Short mmCIF file of C-alpha atoms and ligand atoms in Angstrom, two decimals:
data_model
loop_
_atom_site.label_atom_id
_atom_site.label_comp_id
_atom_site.label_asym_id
_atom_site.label_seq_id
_atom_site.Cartn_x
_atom_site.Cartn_y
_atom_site.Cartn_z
CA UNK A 1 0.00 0.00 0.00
CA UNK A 2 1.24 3.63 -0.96
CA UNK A 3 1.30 5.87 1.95
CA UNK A 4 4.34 8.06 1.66
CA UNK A 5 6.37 10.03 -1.12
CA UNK A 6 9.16 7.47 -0.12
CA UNK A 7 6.81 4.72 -1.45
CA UNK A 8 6.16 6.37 -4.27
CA UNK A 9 10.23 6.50 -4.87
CA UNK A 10 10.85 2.80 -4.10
CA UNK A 11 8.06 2.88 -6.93
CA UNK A 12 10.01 4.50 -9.84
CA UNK A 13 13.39 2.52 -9.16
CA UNK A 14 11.64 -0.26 -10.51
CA UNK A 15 10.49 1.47 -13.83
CA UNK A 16 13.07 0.82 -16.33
CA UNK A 17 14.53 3.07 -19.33
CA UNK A 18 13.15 2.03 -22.32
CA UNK A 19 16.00 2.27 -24.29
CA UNK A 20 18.84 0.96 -21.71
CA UNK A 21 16.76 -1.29 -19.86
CA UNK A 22 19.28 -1.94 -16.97
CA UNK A 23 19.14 2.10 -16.07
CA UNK A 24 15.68 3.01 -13.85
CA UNK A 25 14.48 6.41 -14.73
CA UNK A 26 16.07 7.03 -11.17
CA UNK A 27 19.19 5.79 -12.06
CA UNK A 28 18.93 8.21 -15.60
CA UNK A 29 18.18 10.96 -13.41
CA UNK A 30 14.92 12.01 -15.06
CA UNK A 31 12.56 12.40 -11.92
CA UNK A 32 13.18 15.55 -10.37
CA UNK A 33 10.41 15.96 -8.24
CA UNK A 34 7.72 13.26 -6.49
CA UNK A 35 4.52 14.92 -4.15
CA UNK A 36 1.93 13.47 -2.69
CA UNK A 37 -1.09 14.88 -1.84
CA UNK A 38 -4.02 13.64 0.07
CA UNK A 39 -7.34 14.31 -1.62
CA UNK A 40 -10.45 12.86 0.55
CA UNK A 41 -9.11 8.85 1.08
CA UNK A 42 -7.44 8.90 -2.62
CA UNK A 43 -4.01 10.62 -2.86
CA UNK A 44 -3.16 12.89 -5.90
CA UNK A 45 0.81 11.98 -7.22
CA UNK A 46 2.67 14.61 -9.05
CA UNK A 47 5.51 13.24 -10.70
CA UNK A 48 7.90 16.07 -12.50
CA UNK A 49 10.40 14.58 -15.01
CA UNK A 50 12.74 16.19 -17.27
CA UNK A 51 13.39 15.26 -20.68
CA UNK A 52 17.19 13.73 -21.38
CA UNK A 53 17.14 14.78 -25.51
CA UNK A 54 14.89 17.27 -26.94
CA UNK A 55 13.91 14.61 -29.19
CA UNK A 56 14.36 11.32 -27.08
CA UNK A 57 11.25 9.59 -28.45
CA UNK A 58 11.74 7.44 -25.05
CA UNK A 59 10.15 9.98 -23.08
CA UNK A 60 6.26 9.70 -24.07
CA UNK A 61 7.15 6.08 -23.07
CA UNK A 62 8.55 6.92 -20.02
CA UNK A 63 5.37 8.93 -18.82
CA UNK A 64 3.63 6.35 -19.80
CA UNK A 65 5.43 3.30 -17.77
CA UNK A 66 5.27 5.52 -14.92
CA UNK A 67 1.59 5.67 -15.12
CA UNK A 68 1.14 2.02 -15.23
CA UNK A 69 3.33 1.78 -12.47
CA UNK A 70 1.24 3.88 -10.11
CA UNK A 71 -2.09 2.63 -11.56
CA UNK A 72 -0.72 -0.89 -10.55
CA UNK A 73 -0.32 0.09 -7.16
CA UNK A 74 -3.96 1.41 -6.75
CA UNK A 75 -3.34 5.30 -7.45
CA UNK A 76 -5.64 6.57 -9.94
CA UNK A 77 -4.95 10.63 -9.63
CA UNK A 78 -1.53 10.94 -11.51
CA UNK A 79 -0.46 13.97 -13.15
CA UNK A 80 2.86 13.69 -14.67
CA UNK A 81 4.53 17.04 -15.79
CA UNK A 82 7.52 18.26 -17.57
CA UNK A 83 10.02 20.47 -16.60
CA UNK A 84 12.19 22.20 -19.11
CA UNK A 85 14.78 23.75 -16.74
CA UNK A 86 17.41 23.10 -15.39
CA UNK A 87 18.26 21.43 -18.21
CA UNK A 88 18.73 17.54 -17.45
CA UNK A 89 22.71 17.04 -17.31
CA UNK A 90 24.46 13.09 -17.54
CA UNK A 91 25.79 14.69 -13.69
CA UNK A 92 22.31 13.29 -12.50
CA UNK A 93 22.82 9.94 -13.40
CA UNK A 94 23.96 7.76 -10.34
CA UNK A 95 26.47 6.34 -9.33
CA UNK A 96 25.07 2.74 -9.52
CA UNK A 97 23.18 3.04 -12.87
CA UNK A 98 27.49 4.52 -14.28
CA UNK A 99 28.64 0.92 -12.66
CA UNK A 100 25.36 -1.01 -14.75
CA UNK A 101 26.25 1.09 -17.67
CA UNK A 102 29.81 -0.52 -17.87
CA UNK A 103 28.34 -3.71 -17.04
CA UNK A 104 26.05 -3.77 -20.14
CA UNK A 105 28.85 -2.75 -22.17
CA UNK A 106 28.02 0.92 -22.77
CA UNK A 107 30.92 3.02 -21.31
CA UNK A 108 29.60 5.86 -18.51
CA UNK A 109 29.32 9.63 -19.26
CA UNK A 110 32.43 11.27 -17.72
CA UNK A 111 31.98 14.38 -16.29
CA UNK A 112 33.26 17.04 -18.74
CA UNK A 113 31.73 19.38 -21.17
CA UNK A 114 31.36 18.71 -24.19
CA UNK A 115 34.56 19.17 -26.42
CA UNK A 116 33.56 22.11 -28.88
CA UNK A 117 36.69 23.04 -29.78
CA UNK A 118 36.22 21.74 -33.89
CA UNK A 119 38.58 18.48 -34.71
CA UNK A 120 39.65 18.44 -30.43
CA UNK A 121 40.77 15.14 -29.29
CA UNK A 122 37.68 13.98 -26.83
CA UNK A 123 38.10 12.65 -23.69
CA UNK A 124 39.97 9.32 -23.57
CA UNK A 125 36.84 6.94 -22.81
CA UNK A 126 37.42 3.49 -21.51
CA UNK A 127 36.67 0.38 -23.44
CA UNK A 128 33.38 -1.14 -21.23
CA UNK A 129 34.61 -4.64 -22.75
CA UNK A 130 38.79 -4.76 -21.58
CA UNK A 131 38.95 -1.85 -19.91
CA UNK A 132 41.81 -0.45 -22.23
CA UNK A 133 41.93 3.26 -22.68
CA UNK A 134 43.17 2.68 -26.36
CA UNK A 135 39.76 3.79 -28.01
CA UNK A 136 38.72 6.43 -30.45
CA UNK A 137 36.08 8.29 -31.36
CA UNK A 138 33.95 6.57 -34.93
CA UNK A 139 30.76 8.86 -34.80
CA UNK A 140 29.42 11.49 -32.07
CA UNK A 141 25.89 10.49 -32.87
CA UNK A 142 25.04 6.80 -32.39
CA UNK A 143 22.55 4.99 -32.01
CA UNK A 144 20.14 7.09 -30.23
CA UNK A 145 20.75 10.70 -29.34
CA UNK A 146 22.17 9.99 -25.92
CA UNK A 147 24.77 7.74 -27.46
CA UNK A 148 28.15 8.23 -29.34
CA UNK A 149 30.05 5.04 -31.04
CA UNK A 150 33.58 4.59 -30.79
CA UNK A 151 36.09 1.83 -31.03
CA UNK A 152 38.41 0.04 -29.12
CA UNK A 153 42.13 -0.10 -30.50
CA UNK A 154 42.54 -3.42 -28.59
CA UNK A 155 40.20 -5.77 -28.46
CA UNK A 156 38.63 -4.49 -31.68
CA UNK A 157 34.87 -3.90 -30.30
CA UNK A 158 33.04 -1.27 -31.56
CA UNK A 159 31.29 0.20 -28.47
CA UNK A 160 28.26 2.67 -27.28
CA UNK A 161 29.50 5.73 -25.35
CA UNK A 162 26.72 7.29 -22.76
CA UNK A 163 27.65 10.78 -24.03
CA UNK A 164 28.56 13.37 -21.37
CA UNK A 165 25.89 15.99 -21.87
CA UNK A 166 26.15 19.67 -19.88
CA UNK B 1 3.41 36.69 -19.46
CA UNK B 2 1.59 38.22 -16.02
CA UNK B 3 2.49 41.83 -17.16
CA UNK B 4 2.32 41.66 -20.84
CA UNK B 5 -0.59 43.26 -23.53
CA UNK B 6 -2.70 41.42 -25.78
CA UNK B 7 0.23 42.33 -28.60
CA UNK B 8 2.94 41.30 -27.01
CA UNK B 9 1.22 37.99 -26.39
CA UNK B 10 0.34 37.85 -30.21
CA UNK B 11 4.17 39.06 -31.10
CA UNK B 12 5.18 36.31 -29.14
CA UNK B 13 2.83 33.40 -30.56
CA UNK B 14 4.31 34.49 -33.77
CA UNK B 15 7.77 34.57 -32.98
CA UNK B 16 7.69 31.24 -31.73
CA UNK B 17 5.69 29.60 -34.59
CA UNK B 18 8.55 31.25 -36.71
CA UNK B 19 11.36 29.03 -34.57
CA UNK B 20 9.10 25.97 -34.45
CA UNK B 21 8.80 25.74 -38.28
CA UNK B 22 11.75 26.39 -39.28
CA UNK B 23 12.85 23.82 -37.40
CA UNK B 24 10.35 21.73 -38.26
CA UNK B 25 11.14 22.24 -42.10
CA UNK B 26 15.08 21.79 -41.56
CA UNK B 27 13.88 18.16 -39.84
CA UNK B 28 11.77 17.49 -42.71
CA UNK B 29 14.75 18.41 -45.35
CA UNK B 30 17.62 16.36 -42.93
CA UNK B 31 15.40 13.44 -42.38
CA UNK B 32 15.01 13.19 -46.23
CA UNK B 33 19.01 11.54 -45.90
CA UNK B 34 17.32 8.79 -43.74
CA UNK B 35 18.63 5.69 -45.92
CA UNK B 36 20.55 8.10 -47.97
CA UNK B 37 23.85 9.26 -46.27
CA UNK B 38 27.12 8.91 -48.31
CA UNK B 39 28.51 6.49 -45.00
CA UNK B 40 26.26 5.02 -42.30
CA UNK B 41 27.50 7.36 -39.75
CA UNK B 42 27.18 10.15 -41.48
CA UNK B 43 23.35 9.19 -42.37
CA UNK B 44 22.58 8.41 -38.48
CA UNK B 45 24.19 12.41 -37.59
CA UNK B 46 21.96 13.37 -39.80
CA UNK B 47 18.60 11.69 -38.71
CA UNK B 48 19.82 12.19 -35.08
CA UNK B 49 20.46 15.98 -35.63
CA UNK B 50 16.70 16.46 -37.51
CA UNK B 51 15.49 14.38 -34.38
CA UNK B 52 17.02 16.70 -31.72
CA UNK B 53 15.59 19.52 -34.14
CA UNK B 54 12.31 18.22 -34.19
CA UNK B 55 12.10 17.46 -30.46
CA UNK B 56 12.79 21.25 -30.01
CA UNK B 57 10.36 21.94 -32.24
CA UNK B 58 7.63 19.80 -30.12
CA UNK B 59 8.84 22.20 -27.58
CA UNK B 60 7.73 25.49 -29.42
CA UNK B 61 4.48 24.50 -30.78
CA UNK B 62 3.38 23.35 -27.55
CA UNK B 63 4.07 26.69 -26.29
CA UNK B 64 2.57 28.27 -28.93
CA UNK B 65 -0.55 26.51 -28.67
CA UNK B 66 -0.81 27.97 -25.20
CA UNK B 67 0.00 31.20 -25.97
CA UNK B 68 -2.79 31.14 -28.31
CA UNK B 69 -5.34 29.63 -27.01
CA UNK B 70 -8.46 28.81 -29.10
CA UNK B 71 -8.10 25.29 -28.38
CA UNK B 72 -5.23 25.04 -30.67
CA UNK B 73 -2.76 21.25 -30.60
CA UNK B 74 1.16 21.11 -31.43
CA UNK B 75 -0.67 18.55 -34.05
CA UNK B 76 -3.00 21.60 -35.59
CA UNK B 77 -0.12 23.66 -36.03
CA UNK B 78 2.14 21.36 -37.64
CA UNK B 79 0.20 19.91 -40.06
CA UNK B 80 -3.34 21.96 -40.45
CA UNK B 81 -1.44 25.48 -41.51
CA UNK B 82 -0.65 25.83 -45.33
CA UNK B 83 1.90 27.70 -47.26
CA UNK B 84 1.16 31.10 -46.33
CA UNK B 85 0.84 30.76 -42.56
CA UNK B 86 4.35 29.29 -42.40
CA UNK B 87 6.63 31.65 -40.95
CA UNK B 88 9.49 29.49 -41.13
CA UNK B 89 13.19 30.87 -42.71
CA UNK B 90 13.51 30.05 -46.65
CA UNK B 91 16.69 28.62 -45.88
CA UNK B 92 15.08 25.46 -44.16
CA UNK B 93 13.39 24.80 -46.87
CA UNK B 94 15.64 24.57 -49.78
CA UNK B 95 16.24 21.39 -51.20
CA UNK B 96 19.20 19.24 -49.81
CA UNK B 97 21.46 19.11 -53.22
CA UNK B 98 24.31 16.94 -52.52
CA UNK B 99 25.93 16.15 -48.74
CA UNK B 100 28.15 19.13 -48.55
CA UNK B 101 25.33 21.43 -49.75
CA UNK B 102 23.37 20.14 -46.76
CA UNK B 103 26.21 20.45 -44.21
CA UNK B 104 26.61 23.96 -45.43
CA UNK B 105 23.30 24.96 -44.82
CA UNK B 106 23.04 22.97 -41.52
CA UNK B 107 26.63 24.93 -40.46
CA UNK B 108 24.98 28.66 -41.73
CA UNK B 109 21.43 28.17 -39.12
CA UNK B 110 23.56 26.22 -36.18
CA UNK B 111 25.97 29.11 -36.05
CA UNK B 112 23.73 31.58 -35.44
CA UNK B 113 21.05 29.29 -33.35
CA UNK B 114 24.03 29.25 -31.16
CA UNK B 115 24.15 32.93 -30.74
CA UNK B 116 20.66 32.99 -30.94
CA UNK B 117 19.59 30.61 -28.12
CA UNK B 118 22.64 31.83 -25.83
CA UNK B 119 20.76 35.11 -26.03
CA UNK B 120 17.34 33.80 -25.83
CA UNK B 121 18.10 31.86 -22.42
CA UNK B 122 18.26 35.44 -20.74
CA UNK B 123 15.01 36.31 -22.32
CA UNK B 124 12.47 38.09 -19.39
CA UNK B 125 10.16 35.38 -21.19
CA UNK B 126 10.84 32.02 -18.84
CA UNK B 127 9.26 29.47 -21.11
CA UNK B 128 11.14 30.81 -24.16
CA UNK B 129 14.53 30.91 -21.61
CA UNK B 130 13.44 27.33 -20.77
CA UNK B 131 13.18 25.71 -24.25
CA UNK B 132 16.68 27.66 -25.06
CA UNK B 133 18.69 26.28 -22.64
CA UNK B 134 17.72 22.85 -23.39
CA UNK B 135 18.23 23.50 -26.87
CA UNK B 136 21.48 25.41 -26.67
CA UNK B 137 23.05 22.02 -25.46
CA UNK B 138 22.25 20.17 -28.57
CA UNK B 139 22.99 22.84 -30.72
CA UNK B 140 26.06 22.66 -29.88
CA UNK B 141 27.07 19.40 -30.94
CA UNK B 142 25.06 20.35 -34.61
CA UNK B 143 27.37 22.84 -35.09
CA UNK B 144 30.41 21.12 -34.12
CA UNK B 145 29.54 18.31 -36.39
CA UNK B 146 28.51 20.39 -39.25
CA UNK B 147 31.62 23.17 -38.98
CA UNK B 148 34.31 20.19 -39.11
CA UNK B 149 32.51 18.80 -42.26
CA UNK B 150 32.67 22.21 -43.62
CA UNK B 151 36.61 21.94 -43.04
CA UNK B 152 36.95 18.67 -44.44
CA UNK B 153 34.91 19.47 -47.81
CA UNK B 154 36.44 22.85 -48.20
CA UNK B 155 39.76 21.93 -47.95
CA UNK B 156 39.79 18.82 -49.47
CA UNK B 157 39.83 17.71 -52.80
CA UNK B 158 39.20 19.84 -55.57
CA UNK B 159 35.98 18.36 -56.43
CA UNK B 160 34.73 18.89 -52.97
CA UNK B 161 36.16 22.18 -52.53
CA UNK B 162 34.35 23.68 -55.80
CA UNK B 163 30.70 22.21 -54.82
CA UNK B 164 31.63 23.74 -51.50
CA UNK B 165 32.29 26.94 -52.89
CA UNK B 166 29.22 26.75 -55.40
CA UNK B 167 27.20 25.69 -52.60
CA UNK B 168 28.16 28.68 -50.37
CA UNK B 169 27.82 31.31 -52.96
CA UNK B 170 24.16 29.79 -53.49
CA UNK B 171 23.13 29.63 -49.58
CA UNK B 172 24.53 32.57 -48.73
CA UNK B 173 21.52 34.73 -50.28
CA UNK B 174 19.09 33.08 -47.80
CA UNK B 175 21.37 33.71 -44.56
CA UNK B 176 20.03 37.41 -45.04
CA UNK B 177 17.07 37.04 -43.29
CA UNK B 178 17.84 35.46 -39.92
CA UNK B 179 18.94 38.96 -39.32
CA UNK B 180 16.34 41.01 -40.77
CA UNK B 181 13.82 41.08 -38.14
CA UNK B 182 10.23 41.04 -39.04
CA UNK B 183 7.51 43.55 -37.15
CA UNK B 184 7.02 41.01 -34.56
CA UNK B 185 10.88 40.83 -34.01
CA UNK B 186 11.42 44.30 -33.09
CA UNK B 187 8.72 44.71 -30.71
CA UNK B 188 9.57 41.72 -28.56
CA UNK B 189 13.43 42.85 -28.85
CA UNK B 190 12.07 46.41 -28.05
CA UNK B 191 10.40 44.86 -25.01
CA UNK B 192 13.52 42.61 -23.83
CA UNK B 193 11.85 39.27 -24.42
CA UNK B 194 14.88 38.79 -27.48
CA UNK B 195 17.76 39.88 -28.35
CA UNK B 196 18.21 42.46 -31.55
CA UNK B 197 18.74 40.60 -34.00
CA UNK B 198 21.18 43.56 -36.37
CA UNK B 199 23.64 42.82 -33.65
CA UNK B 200 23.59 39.26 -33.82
CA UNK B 201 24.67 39.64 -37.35
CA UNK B 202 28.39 40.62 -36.65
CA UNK B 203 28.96 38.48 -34.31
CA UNK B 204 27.87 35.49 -36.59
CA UNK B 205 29.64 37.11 -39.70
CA UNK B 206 32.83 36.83 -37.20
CA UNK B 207 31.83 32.79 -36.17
CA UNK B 208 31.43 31.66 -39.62
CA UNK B 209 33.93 33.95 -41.09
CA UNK B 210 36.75 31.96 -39.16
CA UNK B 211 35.29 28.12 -40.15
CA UNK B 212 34.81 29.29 -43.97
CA UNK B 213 38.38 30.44 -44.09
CA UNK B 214 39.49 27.71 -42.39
CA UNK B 215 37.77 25.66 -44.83
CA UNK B 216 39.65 27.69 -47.80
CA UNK B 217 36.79 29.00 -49.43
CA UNK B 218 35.86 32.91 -50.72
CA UNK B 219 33.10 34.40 -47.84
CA UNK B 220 30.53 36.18 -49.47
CA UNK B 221 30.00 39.82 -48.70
CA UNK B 222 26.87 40.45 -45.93
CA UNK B 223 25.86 43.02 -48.86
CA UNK B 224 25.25 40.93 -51.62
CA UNK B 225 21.34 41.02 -52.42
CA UNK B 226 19.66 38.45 -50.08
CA UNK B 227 16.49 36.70 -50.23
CA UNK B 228 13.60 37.14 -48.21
CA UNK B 229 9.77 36.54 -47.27
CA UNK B 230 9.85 33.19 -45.01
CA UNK B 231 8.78 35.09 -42.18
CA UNK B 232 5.93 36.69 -43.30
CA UNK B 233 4.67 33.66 -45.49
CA UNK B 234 5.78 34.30 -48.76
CA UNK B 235 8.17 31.18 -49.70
CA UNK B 236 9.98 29.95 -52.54
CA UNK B 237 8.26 27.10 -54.33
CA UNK B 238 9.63 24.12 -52.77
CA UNK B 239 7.93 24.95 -49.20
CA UNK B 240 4.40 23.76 -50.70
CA UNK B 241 5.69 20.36 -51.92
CA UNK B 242 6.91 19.77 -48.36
CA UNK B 243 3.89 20.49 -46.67
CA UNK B 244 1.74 18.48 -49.29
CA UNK B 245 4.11 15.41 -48.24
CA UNK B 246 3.99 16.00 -44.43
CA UNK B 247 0.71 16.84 -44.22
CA UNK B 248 -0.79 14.23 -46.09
CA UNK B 249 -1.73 11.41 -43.36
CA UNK B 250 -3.44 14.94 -41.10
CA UNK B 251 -5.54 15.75 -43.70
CA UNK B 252 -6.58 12.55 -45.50
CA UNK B 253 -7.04 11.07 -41.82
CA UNK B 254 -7.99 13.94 -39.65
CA UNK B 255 -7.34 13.56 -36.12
CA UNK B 256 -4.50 11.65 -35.51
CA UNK B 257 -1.90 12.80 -32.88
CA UNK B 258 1.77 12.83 -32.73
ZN1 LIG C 301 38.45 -3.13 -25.70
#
């Protein structure tokens, strides 16, 4: 039974990413903002997410698997809204959903700007597969917008890179 | 929008109608390379960059539709206005010729949504602050992407270098207008909600200036004879084949939502 906003939070960590399924939108850093509100003996939850990509076609499905969620557990009066700004930033993804990242062989976002100096060397990013640092950059846009695809000098593997975005 | 008059409001729906479709349009023209791209990278940059544009754009009409009222949908907007109500720039429109024509253009609007949306975020206007500041982020990878391909073709083999130059001399007539503000443009700069747009013009002349050289290739004067009329509806004659394309499945099936 939901009583508290903390119920509602243990809630969302078990709503996955649609896209990286091993990230919760917690882990992604999407949710900024869970209330509660008691309305007669039904609460009201106001969930406030953030978008990652202006065009991350993820997010309608995002609202959407929250919903269910919350429907599932018997709440019925859900608004879900979207906030613009602050601007979501890869410095709100965990800890814990960096460490599942590497583990399902998509290397982290490190925490630096963007490179926008034309033709500058990135950021040396480390191979998710054998951890060598002898990688390099193939394409800045990959296979969805949060994603750049580089290759590993070593073992060979072409590889997703969670880019850093700020 | 506590403080503002009736015209302001209506300056303002306009204004951002004018950003929503010409992003919208640029989408439509990138996402044309969908299956097309000389490598696959370079095909996924571009359906990724008209993605990013048309998630902004999402953005804008949604705001617009508030600021107007009248029961009006991000869907009615995009794909229930025709020709004439489109406000978008003629740039976004033109057609995509070959890969370094549409780098060009993409290089010629990211430059100066850079300096655009970096002034916008300070706008006294906080949705229109809000929907620059996420934007600003992506725009910045656009134009890194599309400068460095600028580089590459300009100075690299003669072929490429030629179309480059043939291409520039061609856009460059329809960069005119991003700084030619329209009526709507100078009252909202007049009232601080954006910036003035005249003095956006040197500093982007400056930005692209440096690239372009870079790339080896002659920069057009800013006084050559320019194009103009996007903003106030009056397009060039591909705009109408567009719409008839993305606005088929609205109008034969009314109703359907994005
Ligand atoms: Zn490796």
């Amino acid at each position: 039974m939901v009583k508290t906003e903390a119920d509602i939070w243990t809630l969302l960590a078990s709503v996955p990413d649609p896209e990286v399924p091993v990230l919760s939108i917690l882990d992604l850093g999407v949710v900024r903002a869970v209330s509660l509100s008691p309305t007669g003996d039904q609460s009201a939850v106001t969930i406030t997410i953030t978008p990652t990509y202006s065009g991350c076609p993820a997010m309608d499905m995002i609202s959407m698997n929250i919903r269910i969620a919350l429907l599932e557990a018997g709440i019925k009066d859900i608004s879900i809204v979207s906030q613009l700004s602050p601007a979501w930033t890869t410095d709100w993804m965990s800890e814990e959903g960096k460490r599942k990242l590497k583990a399902y062989g998509i290397a982290p976002p490190l925490s630096n700007a963007i490179v926008d100096e034309l033709f500058a060397e990135d950021h040396k990013i480390q191979c998710p597969q054998c951890n060598s640092m002898n990688t390099e950059l193939i394409s800045q846009f990959g296979s969805t917008s949060c994603k750049a695809l580089y290759r590993c000098l070593d073992c060979k593997e072409p590889f997703d890179y969670f880019k850093c975005h700020r | 929008m506590t403080n503002s008059t009736t015209d302001t409001r209506a300056a303002l729906s306009n204004y951002v109608l004018h950003l929503a479709d010409t992003n919208l349009i640029l989408a439509q023209r990138l996402c044309e390379w969908c299956g097309h791209g000389p490598i696959l990278e370079q095909d996924i940059a571009l359906s990724n960059i008209g993605l990013d544009l048309l998630g902004q754009t999402r953005s804008l009409y949604q705001y617009a539709a508030t600021l107007i009222g009248e029961g009006k949908t991000e869907d009615a907007l995009a794909f229930l206005r025709n020709e004439r109500q489109f406000k978008n720039l003629l740039l976004s429109e033109q057609p995509n010729g070959d890969f370094g024509y549409t780098v060009l253009r993409q290089f010629l609007y990211e430059a100066y949504q850079l300096l655009l949306l970096r002034a916008l975020q300070q706008s006294s206007d906080s949705q229109l602050a809000a929907i620059a500041e996420k934007s600003l982020k992506e725009a910045t990878y656009h134009y890194k992407w599309s400068a460095e391909w600028v580089i590459r073709l300009g100075d690299g083999t003669e072929e490429s270098h030629q179309r480059m130059q043939q291409a520039l001399n061609e856009i460059w007539t329809y960069t005119g207008e991003m700084f030619l503000p329209s009526a709507d443009e100078k009252a909202l700069s007049f009232a601080g909600l954006i910036p003035d747009l005249t003095a956006l013009r040197e500093e982007w002349f400056k930005k692209v200036s440096a690239v372009l050289e870079e790339a080896t290739l002659d920069i057009p004067a800013l006084t050559v004879w320019m194009q103009q009329g996007g903003k106030t509806g009056v397009h060039s004659e591909h705009l109408g084949y567009i719409l008839a394309e993305m606005q088929y499945l609205q109008r034969q099936y009314p109703g359907q939502q994005w």
